[in-house]
Every structure is written in C-alpha cells, then in structure tokens.
XYZ file of C-alpha atoms in Angstrom:
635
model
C 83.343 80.521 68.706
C 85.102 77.092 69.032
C 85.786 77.780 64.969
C 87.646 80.914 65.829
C 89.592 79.389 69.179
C 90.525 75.534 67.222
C 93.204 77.236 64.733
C 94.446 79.165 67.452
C 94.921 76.387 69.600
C 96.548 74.182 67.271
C 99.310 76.722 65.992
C 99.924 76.989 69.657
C 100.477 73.307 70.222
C 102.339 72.943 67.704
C 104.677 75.757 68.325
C 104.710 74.769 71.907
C 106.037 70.798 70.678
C 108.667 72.451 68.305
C 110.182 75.280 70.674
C 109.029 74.019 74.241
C 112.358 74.044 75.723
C 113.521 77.055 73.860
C 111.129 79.096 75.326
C 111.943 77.973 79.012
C 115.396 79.007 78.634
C 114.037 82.253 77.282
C 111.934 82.945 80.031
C 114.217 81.401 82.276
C 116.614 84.177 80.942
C 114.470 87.060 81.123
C 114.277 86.380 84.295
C 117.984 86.172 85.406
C 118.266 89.410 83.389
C 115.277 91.141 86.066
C 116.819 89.882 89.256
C 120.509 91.118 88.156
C 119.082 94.160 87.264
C 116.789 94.778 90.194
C 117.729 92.375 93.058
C 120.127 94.596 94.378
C 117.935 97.822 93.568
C 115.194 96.762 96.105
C 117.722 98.114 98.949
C 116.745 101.548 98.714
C 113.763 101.624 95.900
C 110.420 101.690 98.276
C 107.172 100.595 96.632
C 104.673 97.655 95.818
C 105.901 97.607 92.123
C 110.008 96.558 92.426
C 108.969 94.324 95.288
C 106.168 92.513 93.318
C 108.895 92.613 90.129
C 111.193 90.987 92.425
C 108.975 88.518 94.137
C 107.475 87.304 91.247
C 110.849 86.666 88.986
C 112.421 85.240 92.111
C 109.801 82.162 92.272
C 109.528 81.680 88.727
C 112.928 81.648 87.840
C 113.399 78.436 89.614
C 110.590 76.991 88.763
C 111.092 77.782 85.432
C 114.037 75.852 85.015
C 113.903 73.305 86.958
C 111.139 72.574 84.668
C 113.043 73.068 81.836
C 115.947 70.417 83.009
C 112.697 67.897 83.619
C 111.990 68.473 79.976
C 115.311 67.770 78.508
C 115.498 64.913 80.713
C 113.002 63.420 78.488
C 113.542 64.874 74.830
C 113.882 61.791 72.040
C 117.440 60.359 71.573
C 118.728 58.567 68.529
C 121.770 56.146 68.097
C 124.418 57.315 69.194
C 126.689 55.996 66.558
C 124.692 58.482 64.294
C 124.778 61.586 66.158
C 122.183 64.091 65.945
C 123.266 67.907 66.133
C 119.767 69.023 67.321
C 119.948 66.557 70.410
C 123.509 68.061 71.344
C 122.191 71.537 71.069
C 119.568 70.924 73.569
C 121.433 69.257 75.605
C 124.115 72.337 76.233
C 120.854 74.314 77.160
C 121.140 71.414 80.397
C 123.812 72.884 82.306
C 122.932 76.348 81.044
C 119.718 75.782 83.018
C 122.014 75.140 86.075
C 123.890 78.098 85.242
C 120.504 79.570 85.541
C 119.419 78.161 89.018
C 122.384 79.431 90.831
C 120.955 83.031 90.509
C 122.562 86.622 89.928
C 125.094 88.120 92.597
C 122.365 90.367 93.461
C 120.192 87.990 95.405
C 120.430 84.436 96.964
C 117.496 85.038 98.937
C 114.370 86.997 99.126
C 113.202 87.066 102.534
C 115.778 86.121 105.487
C 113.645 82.845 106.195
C 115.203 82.039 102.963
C 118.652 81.753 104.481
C 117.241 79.083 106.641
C 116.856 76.839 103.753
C 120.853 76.425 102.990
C 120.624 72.797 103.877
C 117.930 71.984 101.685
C 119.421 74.065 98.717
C 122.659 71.876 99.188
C 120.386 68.652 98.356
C 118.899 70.491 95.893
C 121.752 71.313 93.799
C 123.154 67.742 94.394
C 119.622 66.851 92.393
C 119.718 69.143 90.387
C 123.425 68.897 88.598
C 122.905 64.436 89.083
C 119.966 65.168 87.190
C 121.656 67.337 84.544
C 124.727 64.982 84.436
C 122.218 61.993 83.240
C 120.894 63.955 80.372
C 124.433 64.424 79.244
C 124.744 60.739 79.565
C 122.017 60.157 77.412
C 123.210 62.275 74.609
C 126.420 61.877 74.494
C 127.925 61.347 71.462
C 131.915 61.861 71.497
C 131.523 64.915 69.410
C 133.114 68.158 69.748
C 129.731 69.301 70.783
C 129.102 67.181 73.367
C 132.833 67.943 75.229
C 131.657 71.864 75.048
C 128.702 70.659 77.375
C 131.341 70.000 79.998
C 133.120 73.140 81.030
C 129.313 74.126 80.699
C 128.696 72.108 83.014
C 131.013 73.071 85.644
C 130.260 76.924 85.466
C 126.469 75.988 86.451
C 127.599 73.532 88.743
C 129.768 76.642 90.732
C 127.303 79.000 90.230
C 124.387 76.767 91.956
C 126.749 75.935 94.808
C 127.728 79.584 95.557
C 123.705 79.828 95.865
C 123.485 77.279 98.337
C 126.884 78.257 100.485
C 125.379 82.010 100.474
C 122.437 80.427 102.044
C 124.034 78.240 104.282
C 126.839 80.794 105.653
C 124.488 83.921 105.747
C 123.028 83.089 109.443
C 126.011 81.077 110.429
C 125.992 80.760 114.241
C 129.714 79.739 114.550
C 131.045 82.817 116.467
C 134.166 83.625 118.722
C 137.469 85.477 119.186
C 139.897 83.125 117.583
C 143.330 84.895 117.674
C 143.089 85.261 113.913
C 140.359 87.986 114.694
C 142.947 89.448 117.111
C 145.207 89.795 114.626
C 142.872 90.851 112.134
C 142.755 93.958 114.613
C 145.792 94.676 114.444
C 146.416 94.412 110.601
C 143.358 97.044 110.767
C 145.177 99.447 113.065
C 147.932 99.621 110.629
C 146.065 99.929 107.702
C 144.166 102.754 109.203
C 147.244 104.512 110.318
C 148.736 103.846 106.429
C 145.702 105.246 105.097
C 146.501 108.049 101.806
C 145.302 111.695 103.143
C 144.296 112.353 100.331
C 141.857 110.262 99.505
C 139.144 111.698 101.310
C 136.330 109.179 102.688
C 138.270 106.221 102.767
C 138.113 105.775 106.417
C 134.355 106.368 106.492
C 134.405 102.906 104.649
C 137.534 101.282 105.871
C 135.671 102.392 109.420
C 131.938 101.231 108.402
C 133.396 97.592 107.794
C 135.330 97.036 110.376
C 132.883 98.189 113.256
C 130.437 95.941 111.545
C 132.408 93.231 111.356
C 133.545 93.405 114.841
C 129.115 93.125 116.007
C 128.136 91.261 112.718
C 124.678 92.328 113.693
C 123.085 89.617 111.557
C 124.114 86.831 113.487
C 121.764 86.458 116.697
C 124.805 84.913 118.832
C 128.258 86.479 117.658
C 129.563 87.170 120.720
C 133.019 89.123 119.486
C 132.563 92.631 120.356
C 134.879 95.801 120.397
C 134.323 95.449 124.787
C 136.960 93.081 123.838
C 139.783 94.902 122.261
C 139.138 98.109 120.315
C 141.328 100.735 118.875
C 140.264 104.818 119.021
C 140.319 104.255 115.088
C 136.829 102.300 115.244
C 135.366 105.203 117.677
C 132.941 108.098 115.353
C 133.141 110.192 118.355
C 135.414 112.744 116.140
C 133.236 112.677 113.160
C 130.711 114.585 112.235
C 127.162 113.685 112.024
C 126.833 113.583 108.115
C 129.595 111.221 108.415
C 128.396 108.832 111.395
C 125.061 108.358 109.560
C 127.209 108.242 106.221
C 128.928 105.289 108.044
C 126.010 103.709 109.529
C 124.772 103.258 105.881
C 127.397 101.852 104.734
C 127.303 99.176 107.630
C 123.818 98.986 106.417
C 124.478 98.206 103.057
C 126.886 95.455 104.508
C 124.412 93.782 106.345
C 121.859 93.641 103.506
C 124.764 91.917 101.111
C 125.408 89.535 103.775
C 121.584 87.967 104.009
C 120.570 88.689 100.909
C 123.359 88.330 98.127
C 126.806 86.448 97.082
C 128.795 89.094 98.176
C 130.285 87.828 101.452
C 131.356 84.686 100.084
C 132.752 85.974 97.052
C 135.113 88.141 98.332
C 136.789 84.910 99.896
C 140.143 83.002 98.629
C 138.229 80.221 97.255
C 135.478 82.681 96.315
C 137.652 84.444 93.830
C 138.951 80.913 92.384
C 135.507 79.435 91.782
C 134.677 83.106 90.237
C 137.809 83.034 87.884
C 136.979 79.312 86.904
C 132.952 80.247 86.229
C 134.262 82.891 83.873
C 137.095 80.722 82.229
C 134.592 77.795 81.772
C 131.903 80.061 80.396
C 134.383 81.803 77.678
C 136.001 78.853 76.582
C 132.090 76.976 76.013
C 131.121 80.701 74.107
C 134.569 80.535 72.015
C 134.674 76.550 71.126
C 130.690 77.170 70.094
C 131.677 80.061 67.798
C 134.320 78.490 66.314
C 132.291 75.285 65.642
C 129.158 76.185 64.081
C 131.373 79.858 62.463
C 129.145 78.965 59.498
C 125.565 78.051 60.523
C 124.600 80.840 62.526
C 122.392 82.483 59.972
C 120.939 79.244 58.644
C 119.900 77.175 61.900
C 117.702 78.467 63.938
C 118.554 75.924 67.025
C 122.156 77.099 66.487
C 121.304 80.648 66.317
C 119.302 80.368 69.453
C 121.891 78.502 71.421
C 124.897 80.975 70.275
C 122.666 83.985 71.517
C 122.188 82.171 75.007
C 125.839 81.648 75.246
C 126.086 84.839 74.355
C 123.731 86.618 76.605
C 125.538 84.536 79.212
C 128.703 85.563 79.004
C 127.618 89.412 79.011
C 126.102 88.889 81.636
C 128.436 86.974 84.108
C 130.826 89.527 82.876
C 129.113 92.583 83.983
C 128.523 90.920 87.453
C 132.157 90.277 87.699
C 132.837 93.945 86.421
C 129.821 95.276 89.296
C 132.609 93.286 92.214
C 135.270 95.941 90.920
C 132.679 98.727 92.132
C 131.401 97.023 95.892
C 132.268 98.113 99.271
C 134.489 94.983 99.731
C 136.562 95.758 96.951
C 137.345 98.987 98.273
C 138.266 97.502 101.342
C 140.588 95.350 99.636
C 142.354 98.168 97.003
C 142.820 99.978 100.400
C 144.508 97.042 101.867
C 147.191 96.966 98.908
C 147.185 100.483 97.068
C 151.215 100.650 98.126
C 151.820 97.730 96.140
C 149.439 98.157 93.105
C 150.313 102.068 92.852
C 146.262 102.595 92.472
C 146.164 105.855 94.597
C 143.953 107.594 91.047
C 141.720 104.238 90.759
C 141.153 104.019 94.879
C 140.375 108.118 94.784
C 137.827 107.576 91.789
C 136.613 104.049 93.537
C 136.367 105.630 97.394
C 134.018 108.811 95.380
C 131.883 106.104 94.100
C 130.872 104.043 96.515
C 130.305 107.289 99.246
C 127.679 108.429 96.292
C 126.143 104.771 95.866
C 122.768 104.586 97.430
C 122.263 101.995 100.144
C 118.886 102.635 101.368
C 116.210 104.989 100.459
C 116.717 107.867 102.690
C 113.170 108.530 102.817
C 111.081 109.235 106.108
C 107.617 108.314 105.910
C 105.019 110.674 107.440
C 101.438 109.688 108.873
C 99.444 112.109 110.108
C 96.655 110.701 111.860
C 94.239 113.398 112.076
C 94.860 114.774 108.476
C 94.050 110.585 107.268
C 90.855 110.525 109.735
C 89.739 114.229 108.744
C 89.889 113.326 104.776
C 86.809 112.427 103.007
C 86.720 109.284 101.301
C 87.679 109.435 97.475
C 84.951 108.230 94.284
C 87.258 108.063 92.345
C 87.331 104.580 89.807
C 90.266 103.428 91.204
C 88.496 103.785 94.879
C 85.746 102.222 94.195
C 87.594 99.195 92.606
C 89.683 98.352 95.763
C 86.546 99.154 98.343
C 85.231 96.257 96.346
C 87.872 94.230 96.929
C 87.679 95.091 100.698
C 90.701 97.302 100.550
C 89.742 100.412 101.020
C 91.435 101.211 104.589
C 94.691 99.779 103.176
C 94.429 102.416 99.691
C 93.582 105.189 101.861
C 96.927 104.643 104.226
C 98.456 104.291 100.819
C 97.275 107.701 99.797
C 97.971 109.621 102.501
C 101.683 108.537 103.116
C 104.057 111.147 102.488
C 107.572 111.082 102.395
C 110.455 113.192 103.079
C 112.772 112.780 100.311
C 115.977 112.360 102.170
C 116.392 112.420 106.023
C 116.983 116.290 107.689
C 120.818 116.794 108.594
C 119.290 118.525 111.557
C 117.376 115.111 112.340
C 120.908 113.186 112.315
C 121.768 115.739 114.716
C 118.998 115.462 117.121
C 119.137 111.337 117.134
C 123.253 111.329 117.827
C 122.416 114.239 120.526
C 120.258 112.429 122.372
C 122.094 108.891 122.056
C 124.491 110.415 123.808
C 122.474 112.419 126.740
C 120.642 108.825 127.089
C 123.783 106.759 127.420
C 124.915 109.038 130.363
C 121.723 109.119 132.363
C 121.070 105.026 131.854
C 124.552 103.931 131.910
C 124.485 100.373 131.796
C 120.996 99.447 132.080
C 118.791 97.488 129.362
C 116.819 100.272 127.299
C 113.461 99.592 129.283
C 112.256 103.789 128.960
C 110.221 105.556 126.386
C 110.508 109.498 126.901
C 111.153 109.362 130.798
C 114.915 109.632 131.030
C 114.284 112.779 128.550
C 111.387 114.283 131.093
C 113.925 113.508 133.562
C 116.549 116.211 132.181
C 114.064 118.434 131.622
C 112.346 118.109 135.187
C 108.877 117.413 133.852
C 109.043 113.635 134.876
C 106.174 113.863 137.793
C 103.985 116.070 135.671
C 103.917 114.060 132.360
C 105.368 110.520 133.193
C 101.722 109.399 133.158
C 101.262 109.657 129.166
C 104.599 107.795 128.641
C 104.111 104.556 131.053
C 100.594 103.640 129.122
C 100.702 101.129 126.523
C 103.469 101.537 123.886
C 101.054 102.524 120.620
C 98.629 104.380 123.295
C 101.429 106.093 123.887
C 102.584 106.928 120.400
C 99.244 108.369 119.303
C 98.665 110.819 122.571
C 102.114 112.198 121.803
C 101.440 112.521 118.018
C 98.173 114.644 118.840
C 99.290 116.768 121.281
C 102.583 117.473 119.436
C 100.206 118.280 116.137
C 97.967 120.771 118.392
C 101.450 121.960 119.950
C 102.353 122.399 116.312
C 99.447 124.162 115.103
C 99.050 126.897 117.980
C 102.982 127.675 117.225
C 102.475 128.035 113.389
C 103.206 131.373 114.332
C 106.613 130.711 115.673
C 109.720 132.088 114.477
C 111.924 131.555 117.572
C 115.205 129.312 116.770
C 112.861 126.696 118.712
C 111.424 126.454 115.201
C 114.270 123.425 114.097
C 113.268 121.408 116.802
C 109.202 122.411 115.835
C 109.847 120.734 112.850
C 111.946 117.684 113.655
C 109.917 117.011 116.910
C 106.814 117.193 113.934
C 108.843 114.587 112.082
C 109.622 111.980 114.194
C 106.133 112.219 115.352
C 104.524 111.315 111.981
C 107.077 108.847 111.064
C 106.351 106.523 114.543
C 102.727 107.052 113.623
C 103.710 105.741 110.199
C 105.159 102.819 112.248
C 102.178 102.642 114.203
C 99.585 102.075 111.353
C 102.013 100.795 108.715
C 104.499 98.885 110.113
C 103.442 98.059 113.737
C 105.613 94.604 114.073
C 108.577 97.098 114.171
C 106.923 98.602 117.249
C 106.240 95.282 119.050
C 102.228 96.712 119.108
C 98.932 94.977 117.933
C 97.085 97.880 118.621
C 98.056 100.474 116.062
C 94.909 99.508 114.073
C 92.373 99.730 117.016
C 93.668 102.751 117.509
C 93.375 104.800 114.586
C 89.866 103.111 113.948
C 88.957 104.635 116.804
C 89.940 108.273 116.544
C 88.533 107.999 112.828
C 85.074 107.118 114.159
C 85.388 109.999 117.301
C 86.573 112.934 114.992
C 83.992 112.399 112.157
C 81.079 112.925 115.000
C 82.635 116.424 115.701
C 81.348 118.805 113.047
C 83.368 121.237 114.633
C 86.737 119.448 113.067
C 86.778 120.173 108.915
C 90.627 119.794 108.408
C 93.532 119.826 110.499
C 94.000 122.927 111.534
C 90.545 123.416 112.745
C 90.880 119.976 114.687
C 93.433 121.232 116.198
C 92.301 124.584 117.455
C 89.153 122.736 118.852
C 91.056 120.051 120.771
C 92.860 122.612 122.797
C 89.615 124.329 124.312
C 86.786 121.784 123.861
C 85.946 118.277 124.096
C 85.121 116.238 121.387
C 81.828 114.377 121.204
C 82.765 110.767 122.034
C 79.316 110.039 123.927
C 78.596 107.533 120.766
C 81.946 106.416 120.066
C 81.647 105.024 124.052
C 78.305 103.635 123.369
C 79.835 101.670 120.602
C 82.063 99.673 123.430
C 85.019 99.185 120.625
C 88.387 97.968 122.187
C 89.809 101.066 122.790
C 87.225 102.254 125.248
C 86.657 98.748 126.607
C 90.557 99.273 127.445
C 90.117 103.051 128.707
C 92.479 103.528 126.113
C 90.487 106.782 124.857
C 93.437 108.883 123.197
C 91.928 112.343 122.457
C 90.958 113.430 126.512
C 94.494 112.788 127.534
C 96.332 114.238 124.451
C 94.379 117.614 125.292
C 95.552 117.666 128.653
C 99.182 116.785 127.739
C 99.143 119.776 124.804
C 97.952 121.897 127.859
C 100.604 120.945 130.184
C 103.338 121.157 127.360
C 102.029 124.671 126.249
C 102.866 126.115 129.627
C 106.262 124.853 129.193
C 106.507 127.535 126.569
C 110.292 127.927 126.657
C 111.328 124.957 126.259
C 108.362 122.707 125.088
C 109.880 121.890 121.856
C 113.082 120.960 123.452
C 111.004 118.384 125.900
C 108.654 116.981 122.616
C 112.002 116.449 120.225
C 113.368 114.881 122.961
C 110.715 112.614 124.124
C 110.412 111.791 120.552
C 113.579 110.251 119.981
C 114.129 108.365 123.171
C 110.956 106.348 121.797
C 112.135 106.180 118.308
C 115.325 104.496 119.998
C 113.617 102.803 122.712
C 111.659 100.896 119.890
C 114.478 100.604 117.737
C 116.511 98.469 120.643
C 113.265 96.994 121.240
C 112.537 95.900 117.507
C 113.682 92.168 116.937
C 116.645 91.339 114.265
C 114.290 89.214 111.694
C 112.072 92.441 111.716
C 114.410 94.882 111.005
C 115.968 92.215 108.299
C 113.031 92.197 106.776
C 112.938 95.798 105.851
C 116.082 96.093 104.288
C 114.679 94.297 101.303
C 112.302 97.356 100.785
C 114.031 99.797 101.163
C 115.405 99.897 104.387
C 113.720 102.260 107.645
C 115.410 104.669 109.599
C 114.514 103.303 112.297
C 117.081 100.294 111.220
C 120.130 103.041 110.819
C 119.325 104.154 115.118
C 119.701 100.697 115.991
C 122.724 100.165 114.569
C 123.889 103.484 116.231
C 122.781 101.920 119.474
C 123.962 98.545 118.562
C 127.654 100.027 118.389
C 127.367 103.553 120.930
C 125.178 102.485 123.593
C 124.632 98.702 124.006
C 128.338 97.329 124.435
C 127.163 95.304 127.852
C 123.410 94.611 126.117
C 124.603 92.898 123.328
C 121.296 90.653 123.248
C 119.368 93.055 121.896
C 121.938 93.686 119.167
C 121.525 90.711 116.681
C-alpha cells in the first residue's frame, strides 16, 4: 500500500512547492466567481443547497487568501540589483489577493451579526493592505513590473474598504430629521409630480424607496417617520393590491441590499468615485501587463497565469459595474434626471426590468400537520441513512413541505382587507390580539375567544385542525365562500409551517412539543388512515388519548391537549355555516399579522438571506399602514 500512496505523495509535494500560491489565487478566484454569481441569488432561491454554496465559499474565500498573502509574505527574494521576473509576478498576485478580500457587490455579509463586525473589519483591512504593502517592499525592484503592482494595489485597497464601510454603515444607529431629509421630501414631491406617464411602474419604485427610506426598517432606532411630514404621493391607498405587494417587494429587496451587500454605499458621491478609480486602476494594471510581457504569454507559464487573473479580474469588476446600471437605485436615479439625459426609451426598458426582477421567492410553504403525523415512515436508502444520523424527524418535515409556487392574488387581497378592518377597530393600540378583534366583527367573540387567549402555538395548532376538519366536511362546497375555503386553508398550513419550521418567527418554544404530541395521539387511533378519514372521525368521536395521558409528555402535563378542543371549535364554527369561512380567513390573518408585528427585526433579517417569508412582506405592510404611533415594533 505505502508503495502505491509514496509516488503519489511526492508528485503532490512537489507540485504543491512549485504552484502553492498559484493555486490559492485560483481557488481564491473560484470563489469570488460563486459569491458574485450567487450572493445576490440567495434572496429569493429557498433551499439547503444555495445556502450551503453560499456559506461555505463565504468562509473560505477569506481564509483562502488571507492565507495566500501569509505565503507571499514569505516567498525567497534575491538581490535586488538583479531583479527576478518570477518574484515580481508573485508579488502582483499580493494586492490581487486584497482585491480578493474585499468581496463581490453581491454580499458583504452573510448573516446580519456580520454587520456587527464593521469595526473589526476596519482593523482588518488596515492588516491586511500593511501586510501586503511589506511584501511589495521586499520585492521591489524599480522595474516596470513592480510600478504595475501599485495601481494594483489601490483597487484592492478600495475594494476591501468598501467591505468594511458596508459593514460598518449597514446597522448605523445615527438617525434624525436633519432639514436635509426635509428637503429631500420635497425634491421627492416634485419628482413624483414630474414623473413621464408613460412609463408605466415607475412610481411603484420611485414610491417603494422612498416609503422605505422614510422607516429604514433595518435600523432598530431611526426615529424619522412619515407622522412627521408626508405627502399623499407616499400613501398606496389608491393602488391596487398587485401593486402594494409589488411595492412592498421592492422595499424588500431594499432592505436585503442594505444588510447584506455594497449597494447602499455605492450609490453615494464618493461611492461612485472610489468605483470609477477601482475600475481605472484595474484597466490600466490589465493594459500595462499586456503590453509588457505582449510576447511571453504562450511561453511562461507564471506569465500566462498572472495575465489570465488580471484578466478574469477585470471581467469581472466590469460586469458588477455593468449589474449597478440594472439595480433599483439606479432607477431611482435615471428617474431623478431623465429631462436632462433624454433617456425616456432606456428608463421605459430599465423601469420593465426591474418590476420583472425577482426579490424574494414568492413561495408559501404549507404544513399540514395531520397529513405529516398520518404518513408512514419511508425505507427508503436515503431514510434509513439520516435515521442513522438521528435525523429522521428533521427529513420527514423536509418531505412533507409543500409549497405554493407564487403567493394567491386573492391572498394579497385578504391580508390588505383585513389590515385595514384591524387598524379601525384597534386604532392606536400596540398589536397585543390574535383573532379576537376579527371574532369581534363577526360577533362570535364570547363563544370562541377561549381557543384564541391560550398559548400562542396552542393556539396555532387548534385552529389548523379545526379549519382542516372545517375543510374536509365542505369539500363539497361550491358556494363563492369557496375563495376564502381555500385561502383560510392556506394561511393555516403556512403558520403551521412556522410553527414546526420556523418557530423563532412565532416567538414559541413549543411548536415541537406540540406536533410530537398529536403524532403519538393519532397513530393510537386506527380509526384515522389518511386525512380525510382523520378528519371525518374528529368531528363525531374522540380519539384514544388514554395512553398518550399516561405517557405524562409536556403537553398534557400543561393541559395543553390540542385535539378535544379543536373538535369542539370545528363544531361551534360549523354552525356558523354562513359565514364560517369568513370568521376562519379572518382569524387567520389577524394572527399571521399579530405574529408578524410580534416577530423581532434580527429574525425577520435573517430570513431574507433564504429566501425571504411572507410573513416579512405583512410586516412591512404594518410597519408603514398600521404602526405610525408603534414604531418600536417596526425596526
């Protein structure tokens, strides 16, 4: 064996001594090349695979060169009255490295505890670039080669500082209402009121940035808020709902570029500069290169490595510079100045763009809990691999999460109908009430108050059975009650999803006792094969929970058992039978938005980096429609 591994090992070794830092910057590279390409893509692609794509070239992109500049810190140098080519070479791959560390456009941070870190990135990049400027030192040799290292130099040198000023202004807590936001205002009145006709969807985004700057719902204490001063021109009240949620996206997609990318600070005076100078510095490095070594590139390999770099460089700073043209910002901007630029065709065909551009994934997630409990377990390979790993309850939720593949019109309906019947019944009051301000309009509020004021995720999963009974018995249903059926079905499975899945966004703990629970009550009822048949038994007999009690889990420790009292709310809402739906859908939303206001900033943050939740878009809606004197719930 160790005769088949030796020769191996060696040719390794030495191709690891001859093309050690080569390969850094490669991989380095490859790396930049992943995050450009999918660091902006993980705003509205769901799934383990991006995110793990994204996590992993993240941390080793860093790492990667920062080991790289260690390693050139120490390569071999000669006298410098006889210069060596090769040492100059690797040298320029020093401030490329830089260039490197700065990261894509696309992302400055992963998570938002990233942002936290601006501070320490600042020191960092002071390191870094003294550390870089000492290997220059060391091989500098007053050759033409050695001068190209120092426009080099300065491009990485920007690049790693517009990392660590992203970082450092993302959660930037200096807030107020100088007068140069009041007059900001004002220069957005008039260009509203100068907007071209014609160009439809222009004020959806001029709109969309200007209500979000006025909250910034990012920053915890920005206190500037349109109670202040506001103009009709921010209000949505005219617009339809297609268009409010097509707004509230957009803000979205605002708030993502401001924690997690360059964007923000970019589109600044001194943004643009140090942009224009990156470029510059980059070009004229690529050009003096090409012109220098014209001749070699076929017959060195460390020049034909280092022109490719450059190379590879400049393609792709330029194709993040050409990706600014296409951003919301920009937009904002060619609006601003179309009279003077005559760029009414380029704002039309830039204004059609950026309304198609996803933001978020549009997808609604949908648990249903007695469809996941009723399921046998699979035997499959793959199952049997993860119950070995002591995953199996985390593959199975996998499995049986379903998606809608773009959020209902009628559900955007529903949500900005009952925003509204909620803001007139609570007024000015904090958003303390989960469903009883809906029972309230509907005069139900003494009958079924007591299935809303349990525990939160109690709560949830008593309302998701009887609405799935409810749902069941009116399969039959072809009333125009049918719509709300549906939508009261989907907002039912999605907070279940939120329940099991993603309970932090619910402020619960309990979303796993929960389901545990149910799962060991239903499988000791033979009577309950599949959902409907679950369903038709729960609404005339009782299940057989004498063991489940004996087994003194949490839930019945609590009195917490769900099934009893979602049977006798499906009762009670069945005799309701004109207007059930109506209470259910409605009930529904006021806790989606109850525990959207409730949800805490760095939580919904969090989820805009996979993906984004709907749940995210309702409190923005409530951020701007209902919570003008709560604003500490907004950010």
């Amino acid at each position: 064996m160790d005769m088949f591994w030796d020769p191996i090992i060696k040719q390794a070794k030495r191709f690891w001594n001859a093309w050690d830092i080569q390969t850094l910057v490669l991989l380095s590279l490859t790396f930049q090349i992943i995050l450009l390409a999918f660091g902006r893509r993980r705003s509205y692609i769901t799934g383990f695979l991006i995110r793990l794509t994204v996590w992993s070239s993240y941390l080793m992109a860093g790492w990667v060169a920062t080991v790289g500049i260690g390693k050139l810190s120490d390569i071999s140098v000669g006298d410098p009255s006889l210069p060596d080519t090769n040492t100059s070479l690797k040298a320029l791959l020093a401030p490329i490295l830089l260039l490197h560390l700065g990261s894509p456009d696309t992302i400055t941070a992963y998570s938002i505890q990233d942002n936290q870190l601006g501070a320490r990135e600042i020191v960092e990049t002071v390191a870094q670039a003294g550390l870089v400027i000492w290997i220059l030192i060391r091989c500098w040799t007053y050759t033409s080669l050695s001068f190209l290292t120092l426009p080099m130099f300065l491009a990485g040198f920007i690049k790693y500082g517009e990392r660590a000023w992203a970082l450092k202004s993302a959660l930037d807590q200096e807030a107020g209402m100088a007068i140069s936001r009041i007059d900001e205002e004002n220069a957005f009145h008039v260009m509203f009121s100068n907007l071209p006709q014609d160009i439809h969807g222009a004020d959806l985004i001029l709109k969309a940035f200007y209500r979000f700057d006025r909250i910034k719902p990012h920053l915890k204490n920005w206190i500037y808020h349109p109670l202040y001063i506001s103009f009709p021109s921010l209000s949505i009240e005219d617009y339809s709902p297609i268009e409010v949620f097509k707004i509230t996206e957009i803000e979205l997609g605002l708030m993502y570029d401001a924690l997690y990318t360059k964007t923000p600070i970019i589109y600044t005076k001194l943004g643009f500069m140090l942009r224009f100078l990156t470029f510059l510095c980059i070009v004229l490095t690529f050009s003096g290169f090409a012109v220098m070594f014209s001749k070699d590139f076929l017959h060195r390999k460390n020049v034909t490595f280092t022109f490719s770099v450059l190379a590879i460089a400049l393609i792709l700073e330029l194709y993040s510079d050409l990706k600014l043209l296409f951003s919301d910002r920009a937009i904002i901007w060619a609006i601003g100045h179309h009279h003077q630029l005559r760029m009414e065709r380029l704002l039309h065909f830039l204004v059609q763009f950026c309304l198609a551009k996803q933001r978020w994934s549009n997808r609604l997630p949908q648990f249903n809990l007695l469809r996941f409990c009723l399921k046998p377990d699979s035997s499959s390979l793959i199952s049997m691999i993860v119950k070995c790993c002591c995953l199996e309850e985390e593959w199975k939720k996998y499995r049986f999460l379903a998606y809608k593949e773009k959020v209902p019109k009628e559900l955007q309906e529903l949500v900005l109908h009952e925003i509204k019947a909620v803001e007139r019944q609570r007024g000015i009051k904090p958003f303390t009430k989960r469903g009883e301000w809906a029972l309230e309009r509907h005069d139900c509020c003494q009958e079924l108050q007591w299935s809303i004021r349990t525990e939160f995720g109690r709560s949830i999963a008593i309302w998701h059975v009887a609405t799935s009974i409810c749902h069941h018995l009116d399969e039959a249903d072809t009333s125009g009650e049918a719509s709300l059926k549906d939508m009261s079905k989907w907002v039912s499975e999605y907070m279940m999803h939120l329940l099991v899945n993603l309970p932090e966004m619910l402020s619960v703990p309990s979303g796993h006792v929960i389901y545990k629970h149910l799962s060991e009550v239903i499988k000791l009822s033979p009577e309950m094969k599949d959902e409907h048949s679950a369903c038709r038994f729960l609404h005339t007999d009782q299940p057989h929970d004498g063991a489940a009690r004996k087994r003194k889990d949490p839930v019945v420790e609590l009195g917490w058992l769900i099934l009893p009292d979602a049977q006798e709310l499906s009762v009670k809402l069945m005799m309701h039978r004109d207007k059930k739906w109506e209470i259910i859908s409605s009930v529904w939303t006021e806790m989606l938005c109850y525990a959207a206001y409730n949800c805490d900033f760095d939580t919904h943050a969090q989820q805009l980096r996979r993906g984004g939740e709907f749940i995210t878009l309702v409190w923005l809606l409530l951020a701007h429609q209902t919570d003008r004197f709560n604003l500490g719930k907004c950010g």
